[in-house]
């Protein structure tokens, strides 16, 4: 079922975030992070169905390892996430780029990095990294990593390579699940339409 695909993606995000947390806790970085001030999440970037753009596919530390579902649960868009760090980061990305499929965000194999200042956390500054993952000729996912600014100030070069490595691992996991994702694309789209119709009615 589609739930299985999303559960895997959520697990992949959580594992990647956990590895990053462990790395930043080492003496080389000495920069502890928590689920409240950092995240790894994946957003539906492009597809044949415009309604899918911005759909939150998975995120780290989702207690159910399940971001969304076609089986009786509403589908979530990143900007509507109840997880504040995901919601605020998504808003900052759209404020900067306007659209999830903006040209700068769709450059394959090239990370985009920027910082933003949080209005909800007393001016705290965050650093965001994104990577576009191409699943097929129509579909792309955007992998997003966010941490408090300053996390990579120590040993900057090594940190950059480590983050690229984690993004690369997520890309491999995404590619491995391409076939499953394709099977459920139509169901995901249908669920969005049904959910929208229910809200509208």
XYZ file of N, CA, C and O in Angstrom:
804
model
N 0.834 -1.191 0.000
C 0.000 0.000 0.000
C 0.867 1.239 0.000
O 2.052 1.204 0.305
N 0.230 2.384 -0.312
C 0.976 3.650 -0.358
C 1.557 3.986 1.007
O 2.598 4.618 1.113
N 0.848 3.569 2.082
C 1.354 3.824 3.429
C 2.774 3.297 3.587
O 3.603 3.890 4.258
N 3.056 2.144 2.980
C 4.371 1.525 3.111
C 5.444 2.406 2.498
O 6.520 2.605 3.064
N 5.158 2.977 1.315
C 6.111 3.853 0.650
C 6.442 5.047 1.532
O 7.601 5.382 1.763
N 5.410 5.689 2.074
C 5.635 6.863 2.905
C 6.354 6.505 4.196
O 7.172 7.261 4.693
N 6.030 5.332 4.751
C 6.687 4.917 5.990
C 8.183 4.732 5.777
O 8.996 5.118 6.601
N 8.548 4.149 4.636
C 9.958 3.981 4.318
C 10.640 5.333 4.195
O 11.751 5.531 4.693
N 10.013 6.264 3.520
C 10.619 7.582 3.327
C 10.791 8.279 4.672
O 11.831 8.885 4.946
N 9.771 8.192 5.535
C 9.879 8.781 6.859
C 11.019 8.169 7.656
O 11.759 8.858 8.355
N 11.176 6.850 7.535
C 12.264 6.159 8.228
C 13.621 6.603 7.702
O 14.572 6.790 8.469
N 13.714 6.767 6.373
C 14.967 7.222 5.772
C 15.332 8.613 6.269
O 16.496 8.895 6.575
N 14.337 9.486 6.351
C 14.585 10.844 6.842
C 15.046 10.827 8.297
O 15.974 11.544 8.679
N 14.394 9.997 9.097
C 14.741 9.917 10.513
C 16.154 9.376 10.703
O 16.920 9.876 11.532
N 16.521 8.351 9.942
C 17.863 7.797 10.037
C 18.908 8.827 9.633
O 19.949 8.971 10.291
N 18.648 9.550 8.563
C 19.590 10.567 8.108
C 19.756 11.660 9.165
O 20.867 12.101 9.463
N 18.627 12.091 9.757
C 18.684 13.118 10.796
C 19.441 12.592 12.022
O 20.262 13.304 12.606
N 19.184 11.351 12.400
C 19.845 10.760 13.566
C 21.353 10.684 13.358
O 22.137 10.984 14.282
N 21.767 10.303 12.161
C 23.201 10.256 11.856
C 23.822 11.646 11.938
O 24.945 11.816 12.429
N 23.087 12.634 11.447
C 23.580 14.010 11.505
C 23.673 14.489 12.950
O 24.644 15.147 13.343
N 22.674 14.137 13.760
C 22.683 14.506 15.176
C 23.903 13.922 15.888
O 24.569 14.611 16.675
N 24.190 12.657 15.607
C 25.342 12.003 16.232
C 26.648 12.666 15.795
O 27.566 12.854 16.602
N 26.736 12.999 14.517
C 27.938 13.645 14.003
C 28.171 14.993 14.680
O 29.278 15.291 15.136
N 27.120 15.798 14.779
C 27.267 17.141 15.345
C 27.496 17.115 16.854
O 27.955 18.108 17.429
N 27.196 15.980 17.488
C 27.418 15.861 18.938
C 28.853 15.475 19.276
O 29.252 15.543 20.444
N 29.631 15.091 18.281
C 31.014 14.694 18.530
C 31.859 15.912 18.882
O 31.500 17.052 18.552
N 32.996 15.708 19.552
C 33.862 16.835 19.929
C 34.306 17.685 18.741
O 34.578 18.875 18.897
N 34.352 17.085 17.567
C 34.794 17.839 16.397
C 33.851 18.985 16.058
O 34.267 20.004 15.506
N 32.580 18.823 16.436
C 31.588 19.859 16.111
C 30.968 20.466 17.362
O 30.690 21.661 17.401
N 30.692 19.611 18.364
C 30.148 20.087 19.631
C 28.944 20.998 19.411
O 28.869 22.105 19.931
N 27.977 20.515 18.630
C 26.801 21.316 18.285
C 25.560 20.426 18.378
O 25.104 19.861 17.383
N 25.012 20.275 19.580
C 23.839 19.409 19.746
C 22.609 19.959 19.026
O 22.366 21.174 19.021
N 21.850 19.083 18.404
C 20.599 19.475 17.754
C 19.475 18.589 18.272
O 19.712 17.485 18.759
N 18.256 19.096 18.199
C 17.084 18.339 18.624
C 16.047 18.349 17.506
O 16.186 19.075 16.513
N 14.998 17.568 17.699
C 13.926 17.510 16.706
C 13.160 18.825 16.629
O 12.440 19.066 15.654
N 13.306 19.679 17.630
C 12.604 20.962 17.619
C 13.331 22.025 16.804
O 12.727 23.010 16.374
N 14.653 21.849 16.613
C 15.398 22.896 15.913
C 16.114 22.385 14.664
O 17.002 23.062 14.135
N 15.721 21.220 14.183
C 16.352 20.678 12.983
C 15.454 19.605 12.382
O 14.612 19.025 13.080
N 15.652 19.330 11.103
C 14.843 18.299 10.463
C 15.425 17.930 9.109
O 16.174 18.712 8.500
N 15.076 16.743 8.653
C 15.296 16.332 7.273
C 13.927 15.951 6.742
O 13.237 15.123 7.341
N 13.500 16.586 5.659
C 12.193 16.246 5.111
C 12.214 16.284 3.587
O 13.136 16.829 2.978
N 11.218 15.650 2.985
C 11.138 15.533 1.531
C 9.790 16.062 1.049
O 8.742 15.696 1.586
N 9.853 16.900 0.021
C 8.661 17.536 -0.537
C 8.505 17.127 -1.999
O 9.492 17.026 -2.730
N 7.262 16.878 -2.400
C 6.980 16.583 -3.804
C 7.222 17.871 -4.597
O 6.514 18.860 -4.426
N 8.224 17.857 -5.460
C 8.634 19.081 -6.147
C 7.928 19.277 -7.490
O 7.396 20.344 -7.768
N 7.957 18.266 -8.340
C 7.278 18.347 -9.639
C 6.644 17.009 -9.979
O 7.115 15.953 -9.553
N 5.568 17.056 -10.747
C 4.922 15.844 -11.247
C 3.982 16.248 -12.370
O 3.829 17.431 -12.686
N 3.329 15.268 -12.961
C 2.355 15.562 -14.011
C 1.112 16.213 -13.422
O 0.334 16.826 -14.140
N 0.914 16.071 -12.130
C -0.258 16.616 -11.467
C 0.154 17.799 -10.600
O 0.839 17.630 -9.592
N -0.264 18.985 -10.978
C 0.139 20.184 -10.252
C -0.259 20.179 -8.795
O 0.408 20.775 -7.947
N -1.366 19.468 -8.479
C -1.844 19.442 -7.095
C -0.877 18.752 -6.149
O -0.960 18.909 -4.936
N 0.028 17.956 -6.704
C 0.980 17.246 -5.847
C 2.137 18.122 -5.399
O 2.825 17.793 -4.436
N 2.369 19.219 -6.073
C 3.504 20.076 -5.749
C 3.378 20.601 -4.317
O 2.359 21.150 -3.920
N 4.450 20.408 -3.535
C 4.446 20.866 -2.153
C 3.963 19.827 -1.161
O 3.976 20.078 0.052
N 3.548 18.662 -1.650
C 3.105 17.593 -0.762
C 4.278 17.102 0.085
O 5.358 16.843 -0.427
N 4.046 16.976 1.377
C 5.086 16.506 2.291
C 5.130 14.984 2.240
O 4.214 14.298 2.696
N 6.208 14.450 1.671
C 6.335 13.011 1.477
C 6.791 12.305 2.751
O 6.323 11.230 3.093
N 7.734 12.906 3.469
C 8.229 12.296 4.703
C 9.083 13.277 5.473
O 9.620 14.220 4.884
N 9.195 13.073 6.772
C 10.063 13.934 7.568
C 10.626 13.165 8.746
O 10.073 12.164 9.176
N 11.735 13.642 9.258
C 12.392 12.980 10.378
C 11.596 13.148 11.662
O 10.894 14.143 11.859
N 11.695 12.125 12.496
C 11.068 12.152 13.817
C 9.548 12.208 13.787
O 8.923 12.663 14.744
N 8.965 11.740 12.688
C 7.525 11.512 12.668
C 7.316 10.240 13.487
O 7.801 9.174 13.120
N 6.612 10.335 14.586
C 6.540 9.205 15.518
C 5.947 7.948 14.888
O 6.231 6.831 15.313
N 5.143 8.133 13.856
C 4.551 6.974 13.193
C 5.338 6.567 11.958
O 4.982 5.600 11.290
N 6.428 7.332 11.664
C 7.154 7.119 10.419
C 6.211 7.128 9.233
O 6.364 6.394 8.271
N 5.182 7.956 9.327
C 4.180 8.009 8.267
C 3.744 9.450 8.109
O 3.076 10.009 8.948
N 4.145 10.072 6.993
C 3.863 11.477 6.802
C 2.447 11.712 6.328
O 1.789 12.656 6.708
N 1.982 10.865 5.422
C 0.664 11.050 4.859
C 0.176 9.733 4.301
O 0.908 8.769 4.209
N -1.064 9.683 3.926
C -1.648 8.405 3.565
C -2.828 8.587 2.643
O -3.445 9.641 2.616
N -3.122 7.571 1.880
C -4.335 7.593 1.093
C -5.396 6.739 1.780
O -6.461 6.533 1.238
N -5.081 6.232 2.936
C -5.989 5.302 3.607
C -6.730 5.928 4.760
O -6.594 5.502 5.900
N -7.496 6.951 4.531
C -8.339 7.519 5.561
C -7.749 8.703 6.300
O -8.379 9.255 7.189
N -6.518 9.104 5.962
C -5.908 10.275 6.596
C -5.715 11.358 5.559
O -5.504 11.086 4.380
N -5.793 12.595 6.007
C -5.584 13.714 5.090
C -4.131 13.779 4.662
O -3.233 13.450 5.424
N -3.918 14.216 3.448
C -2.559 14.445 2.967
C -2.110 15.827 3.411
O -2.899 16.764 3.445
N -0.830 15.955 3.754
C -0.310 17.219 4.249
C 0.589 17.896 3.217
O 1.362 17.230 2.527
N 0.486 19.199 3.157
C 1.441 19.989 2.397
C 2.458 20.558 3.384
O 2.132 20.838 4.541
N 3.674 20.723 2.923
C 4.757 21.126 3.821
C 4.436 22.415 4.579
O 4.728 22.532 5.767
N 3.835 23.370 3.897
C 3.547 24.652 4.549
C 2.423 24.542 5.577
O 2.209 25.474 6.354
N 1.718 23.413 5.572
C 0.639 23.205 6.543
C 1.025 22.201 7.620
O 0.178 21.773 8.405
N 2.297 21.828 7.661
C 2.741 20.835 8.627
C 2.514 21.314 10.058
O 2.669 22.497 10.372
N 2.142 20.385 10.926
C 1.995 20.722 12.342
C 3.350 20.704 13.058
O 3.438 21.094 14.218
N 4.376 20.254 12.371
C 5.742 20.248 12.900
C 6.352 21.603 12.566
O 6.661 21.892 11.412
N 6.512 22.473 13.542
C 6.813 23.878 13.300
C 8.082 24.110 12.488
O 8.124 25.004 11.636
N 9.140 23.313 12.723
C 10.385 23.542 12.000
C 10.207 23.242 10.511
O 10.783 23.915 9.653
N 9.381 22.245 10.177
C 9.096 21.927 8.777
C 8.251 23.033 8.150
O 8.534 23.495 7.037
N 7.242 23.459 8.865
C 6.356 24.505 8.359
C 7.111 25.807 8.111
O 7.006 26.428 7.046
N 7.908 26.219 9.092
C 8.611 27.496 8.979
C 9.692 27.459 7.892
O 9.879 28.428 7.154
N 10.378 26.325 7.784
C 11.389 26.189 6.742
C 10.747 26.202 5.364
O 11.269 26.821 4.424
N 9.612 25.544 5.231
C 8.890 25.526 3.957
C 8.443 26.931 3.575
O 8.545 27.336 2.404
N 7.959 27.671 4.538
C 7.551 29.053 4.267
C 8.744 29.894 3.827
O 8.629 30.712 2.901
N 9.887 29.689 4.476
C 11.088 30.442 4.111
C 11.548 30.089 2.701
O 11.965 30.966 1.924
N 11.457 28.804 2.332
C 11.828 28.373 0.985
C 10.934 29.021 -0.063
O 11.411 29.505 -1.099
N 9.632 29.056 0.212
C 8.708 29.649 -0.749
C 8.837 31.173 -0.786
O 8.649 31.792 -1.830
N 9.155 31.786 0.333
C 9.391 33.231 0.345
C 10.600 33.592 -0.520
O 10.633 34.642 -1.165
N 11.577 32.691 -0.531
C 12.793 32.932 -1.303
C 12.622 32.570 -2.777
O 13.090 33.287 -3.663
N 11.946 31.455 -3.046
C 11.883 30.939 -4.418
C 10.498 31.013 -5.059
O 10.358 30.732 -6.255
N 9.474 31.320 -4.278
C 8.084 31.441 -4.734
C 7.425 30.095 -5.022
O 6.309 29.834 -4.576
N 8.096 29.243 -5.796
C 7.523 27.945 -6.151
C 8.478 26.812 -5.780
O 9.701 26.975 -5.835
N 7.910 25.649 -5.465
C 8.739 24.483 -5.160
C 9.554 24.050 -6.374
O 10.642 23.502 -6.234
N 9.019 24.288 -7.564
C 9.728 23.877 -8.779
C 10.489 25.024 -9.425
O 10.723 25.019 -10.635
N 10.883 26.003 -8.625
C 11.673 27.126 -9.145
C 12.970 26.604 -9.759
O 13.512 25.586 -9.333
N 13.453 27.291 -10.767
C 14.634 26.847 -11.503
C 15.814 26.557 -10.587
O 16.498 25.526 -10.718
N 16.078 27.451 -9.649
C 17.229 27.271 -8.752
C 17.112 25.998 -7.913
O 18.130 25.388 -7.559
N 15.887 25.611 -7.591
C 15.686 24.430 -6.757
C 15.687 23.136 -7.558
O 15.725 22.050 -6.987
N 15.639 23.245 -8.880
C 15.559 22.052 -9.723
C 16.895 21.661 -10.353
O 16.942 20.766 -11.203
N 17.977 22.290 -9.931
C 19.292 21.934 -10.467
C 19.714 20.606 -9.867
O 19.905 20.480 -8.649
N 19.842 19.585 -10.718
C 20.162 18.248 -10.236
C 21.594 18.164 -9.723
O 22.507 18.784 -10.261
N 21.763 17.368 -8.664
C 23.089 17.080 -8.105
C 23.833 18.339 -7.661
O 25.058 18.374 -7.645
N 23.086 19.368 -7.318
C 23.719 20.593 -6.831
C 22.913 21.117 -5.651
O 21.762 21.519 -5.803
N 23.536 21.108 -4.481
C 22.858 21.568 -3.287
C 22.687 23.082 -3.298
O 23.564 23.811 -3.751
N 21.540 23.525 -2.820
C 21.284 24.952 -2.640
C 21.263 25.227 -1.137
O 20.623 24.492 -0.378
N 21.967 26.255 -0.706
C 22.066 26.559 0.724
C 21.705 28.020 0.965
O 22.119 28.901 0.207
N 20.913 28.273 2.001
C 20.614 29.651 2.390
C 20.265 29.676 3.876
O 20.089 28.633 4.500
N 20.188 30.848 4.426
C 19.818 31.001 5.829
C 18.573 31.870 5.940
O 18.287 32.675 5.052
N 17.844 31.674 7.018
C 16.694 32.541 7.275
C 16.585 32.781 8.774
O 17.084 32.003 9.587
N 15.945 33.872 9.116
C 15.761 34.238 10.518
C 14.339 33.907 10.928
O 13.378 34.304 10.270
N 14.198 33.176 12.016
C 12.895 32.722 12.479
C 12.141 33.830 13.205
O 12.684 34.494 14.091
N 10.883 34.006 12.821
C 10.020 34.956 13.523
C 9.426 34.319 14.776
O 9.044 35.010 15.714
N 9.379 32.988 14.770
C 8.719 32.281 15.860
C 9.672 31.883 16.978
O 9.238 31.458 18.045
N 10.967 31.999 16.729
C 11.954 31.590 17.730
C 12.904 32.737 18.069
O 14.116 32.580 18.099
N 12.339 33.898 18.274
C 13.076 35.066 18.770
C 14.303 35.401 17.935
O 15.392 35.647 18.451
N 14.133 35.383 16.633
C 15.216 35.792 15.755
C 16.309 34.766 15.545
O 17.364 35.083 15.002
N 16.082 33.536 15.944
C 17.085 32.479 15.739
C 17.313 32.284 14.243
O 16.386 32.320 13.446
N 18.557 32.070 13.882
C 18.908 31.897 12.477
C 19.080 30.413 12.152
O 19.671 29.662 12.925
N 18.547 30.020 10.989
C 18.638 28.630 10.554
C 19.343 28.540 9.202
O 19.232 29.453 8.377
N 20.025 27.422 8.998
C 20.663 27.151 7.713
C 19.908 26.013 7.038
O 19.606 24.999 7.657
N 19.620 26.207 5.750
C 18.834 25.245 4.995
C 19.623 24.765 3.786
O 20.235 25.563 3.072
N 19.608 23.455 3.561
C 20.217 22.880 2.371
C 19.168 22.082 1.621
O 18.363 21.378 2.232
N 19.139 22.188 0.284
C 18.165 21.438 -0.506
C 18.873 20.686 -1.634
O 19.937 21.099 -2.097
N 18.258 19.587 -2.053
C 18.776 18.812 -3.175
C 17.605 18.224 -3.941
O 16.733 17.574 -3.362
N 17.553 18.469 -5.250
C 16.489 17.946 -6.091
C 16.832 16.534 -6.551
O 17.920 16.283 -7.068
N 15.895 15.607 -6.348
C 16.081 14.204 -6.716
C 15.099 13.860 -7.828
O 13.882 13.995 -7.660
N 15.614 13.411 -8.972
C 14.761 13.072 -10.109
C 14.378 11.599 -10.039
O 15.233 10.722 -10.067
N 13.073 11.320 -9.950
C 12.595 9.953 -9.892
C 12.283 9.395 -11.280
O 12.534 8.239 -11.568
N 11.708 10.226 -12.138
C 11.462 9.854 -13.524
C 11.326 11.141 -14.324
O 11.574 12.229 -13.795
N 10.925 11.060 -15.579
C 10.882 12.250 -16.435
C 9.853 13.272 -15.968
O 9.916 14.441 -16.354
N 8.915 12.852 -15.136
C 7.869 13.767 -14.680
C 8.003 14.163 -13.213
O 7.468 15.181 -12.794
N 8.673 13.337 -12.427
C 8.601 13.476 -10.970
C 9.942 13.802 -10.333
O 10.953 13.167 -10.637
N 9.917 14.776 -9.440
C 11.090 15.114 -8.633
C 10.666 15.309 -7.191
O 9.586 15.819 -6.912
N 11.536 14.899 -6.294
C 11.370 15.192 -4.882
C 12.463 16.164 -4.463
O 13.576 16.121 -4.994
N 12.153 17.020 -3.503
C 13.137 17.954 -2.963
C 13.486 17.523 -1.544
O 12.627 17.486 -0.662
N 14.767 17.169 -1.339
C 15.248 16.796 -0.010
C 15.712 18.071 0.693
O 16.505 18.843 0.143
N 15.205 18.293 1.891
C 15.509 19.519 2.634
C 16.107 19.171 3.994
O 15.575 18.324 4.717
N 17.225 19.801 4.335
C 17.835 19.653 5.653
C 17.919 21.035 6.293
O 18.368 21.985 5.654
N 17.474 21.145 7.533
C 17.535 22.428 8.233
C 18.116 22.231 9.631
O 17.755 21.294 10.342
N 19.042 23.099 9.996
C 19.649 23.099 11.334
C 19.875 24.544 11.752
O 19.830 25.459 10.924
N 20.118 24.746 13.035
C 20.459 26.088 13.490
C 21.765 26.536 12.839
O 22.690 25.744 12.673
N 21.818 27.784 12.445
C 23.028 28.317 11.825
C 24.195 28.182 12.791
O 24.046 28.349 14.002
N 25.354 27.862 12.242
C 26.549 27.694 13.058
C 26.925 26.248 13.270
O 28.010 25.945 13.781
N 26.030 25.339 12.869
C 26.294 23.920 13.093
C 27.556 23.446 12.391
O 28.253 22.554 12.873
N 27.870 24.065 11.257
C 28.999 23.592 10.458
C 30.166 24.573 10.451
O 31.011 24.535 9.565
N 30.216 25.443 11.446
C 31.316 26.406 11.503
C 32.651 25.714 11.795
O 33.688 26.102 11.261
N 32.627 24.691 12.648
C 33.853 23.956 12.944
C 34.064 22.893 11.872
O 33.140 22.196 11.465
N 35.281 22.839 11.405
C 35.627 21.863 10.366
C 34.646 21.946 9.208
O 34.012 20.981 8.804
N 34.489 23.143 8.673
C 33.474 23.416 7.653
C 33.585 22.494 6.445
O 32.588 21.995 5.934
N 34.777 22.264 5.987
C 34.935 21.438 4.795
C 34.456 20.009 5.036
O 33.713 19.444 4.237
N 34.861 19.427 6.185
C 34.448 18.068 6.494
C 32.932 17.987 6.677
O 32.295 17.032 6.264
N 32.361 18.998 7.307
C 30.918 19.020 7.532
C 30.171 19.052 6.216
O 29.163 18.363 6.031
N 30.649 19.870 5.296
C 29.987 19.983 3.995
C 29.967 18.626 3.286
O 28.954 18.208 2.736
N 31.101 17.915 3.330
C 31.173 16.619 2.676
C 30.242 15.610 3.364
O 29.628 14.773 2.711
N 30.136 15.712 4.682
C 29.272 14.790 5.422
C 27.813 14.998 5.051
O 27.064 14.044 4.842
N 27.399 16.263 4.967
C 26.012 16.562 4.606
C 25.719 16.090 3.186
O 24.674 15.509 2.898
N 26.659 16.317 2.268
C 26.467 15.850 0.897
C 26.315 14.334 0.871
O 25.529 13.789 0.109
N 27.078 13.676 1.717
C 26.994 12.224 1.781
C 25.623 11.753 2.243
O 25.063 10.804 1.702
N 25.046 12.431 3.244
C 23.725 12.050 3.731
C 22.673 12.305 2.671
O 21.753 11.505 2.486
N 22.783 13.414 1.952
C 21.838 13.688 0.875
C 21.958 12.630 -0.212
O 20.962 12.197 -0.792
N 23.180 12.216 -0.482
C 23.396 11.184 -1.492
C 22.741 9.871 -1.086
O 22.155 9.174 -1.925
N 22.818 9.541 0.201
C 22.190 8.311 0.682
C 20.685 8.371 0.492
O 20.055 7.395 0.082
N 20.096 9.528 0.786
C 18.659 9.675 0.614
C 18.272 9.551 -0.860
O 17.234 9.001 -1.203
N 19.126 10.089 -1.743
C 18.843 9.990 -3.166
C 18.817 8.521 -3.596
O 17.948 8.093 -4.351
N 19.768 7.730 -3.098
C 19.809 6.315 -3.448
C 18.563 5.591 -2.949
O 17.992 4.741 -3.643
N 18.138 5.947 -1.721
C 16.938 5.324 -1.183
C 15.726 5.689 -2.022
O 14.855 4.864 -2.295
N 15.661 6.953 -2.462
C 14.532 7.398 -3.282
C 14.502 6.641 -4.599
O 13.455 6.191 -5.059
N 15.676 6.501 -5.208
C 15.750 5.795 -6.478
C 15.333 4.338 -6.326
O 14.692 3.766 -7.207
N 15.696 3.754 -5.182
C 15.360 2.353 -4.942
C 13.855 2.152 -4.838
O 13.328 1.082 -5.091
N 13.160 3.209 -4.449
C 11.723 3.089 -4.259
C 10.923 3.704 -5.412
O 9.724 3.899 -5.309
N 11.576 4.034 -6.498
C 10.908 4.680 -7.622
C 9.728 3.866 -8.125
O 8.640 4.397 -8.348
N 9.933 2.568 -8.319
C 8.868 1.737 -8.869
C 7.632 1.758 -7.985
O 6.508 1.880 -8.467
N 7.840 1.664 -6.656
C 6.705 1.697 -5.740
C 6.004 3.047 -5.810
O 4.779 3.126 -5.808
N 6.802 4.104 -5.901
C 6.233 5.446 -5.933
C 5.382 5.645 -7.174
O 4.294 6.240 -7.114
N 5.849 5.169 -8.311
C 5.096 5.306 -9.549
C 3.739 4.627 -9.436
O 2.723 5.134 -9.899
N 3.711 3.450 -8.820
C 2.478 2.689 -8.713
C 1.399 3.471 -7.969
O 0.216 3.339 -8.240
N 1.851 4.275 -6.981
C 0.878 4.928 -6.128
C 0.650 6.398 -6.473
O -0.122 7.083 -5.809
N 1.309 6.887 -7.522
C 1.164 8.298 -7.894
C -0.290 8.648 -8.179
O -0.803 9.690 -7.747
N -0.981 7.779 -8.915
C -2.380 8.040 -9.255
C -3.249 8.046 -8.007
O -4.162 8.871 -7.866
N -2.968 7.129 -7.073
C -3.739 7.074 -5.835
C -3.529 8.325 -4.990
O -4.459 8.843 -4.385
N -2.269 8.797 -4.959
C -1.964 10.012 -4.197
C -2.741 11.196 -4.765
O -3.352 11.984 -4.044
N -2.720 11.306 -6.093
C -3.428 12.399 -6.754
C -4.920 12.321 -6.459
O -5.564 13.325 -6.155
N -5.478 11.111 -6.539
C -6.899 10.924 -6.281
C -7.247 11.338 -4.857
O -8.265 11.990 -4.610
N -6.378 10.986 -3.912
C -6.628 11.320 -2.513
C -6.648 12.825 -2.308
O -7.443 13.353 -1.538
N -5.749 13.538 -3.006
C -5.716 14.997 -2.896
C -7.022 15.587 -3.405
O -7.623 16.474 -2.786
N -7.478 15.091 -4.552
C -8.725 15.593 -5.128
C -9.887 15.334 -4.200
O -10.719 16.209 -3.948
N -9.947 14.120 -3.642
C -11.037 13.757 -2.730
C -11.003 14.632 -1.488
O -12.029 15.136 -1.025
N -9.778 14.831 -0.935
C -9.649 15.659 0.268
C -10.088 17.085 -0.010
O -10.794 17.712 0.777
N -9.681 17.625 -1.163
C -10.047 18.989 -1.526
C -11.548 19.107 -1.689
O -12.161 20.092 -1.272
N -12.157 18.099 -2.310
C -13.587 18.128 -2.531
C -14.340 18.090 -1.191
O -15.344 18.766 -1.004
N -13.800 17.311 -0.250
C -14.437 17.204 1.058
C -14.398 18.524 1.800
O -15.379 18.952 2.405
N -13.240 19.193 1.729
C -13.103 20.496 2.393
C -14.030 21.512 1.741
O -14.683 22.315 2.373
N -14.055 21.484 0.406
C -14.874 22.435 -0.327
C -16.354 22.223 -0.112
O -17.156 23.146 -0.167
N -16.749 20.930 0.137
C -18.156 20.634 0.301
C -18.643 20.959 1.688
O -19.820 20.925 1.957
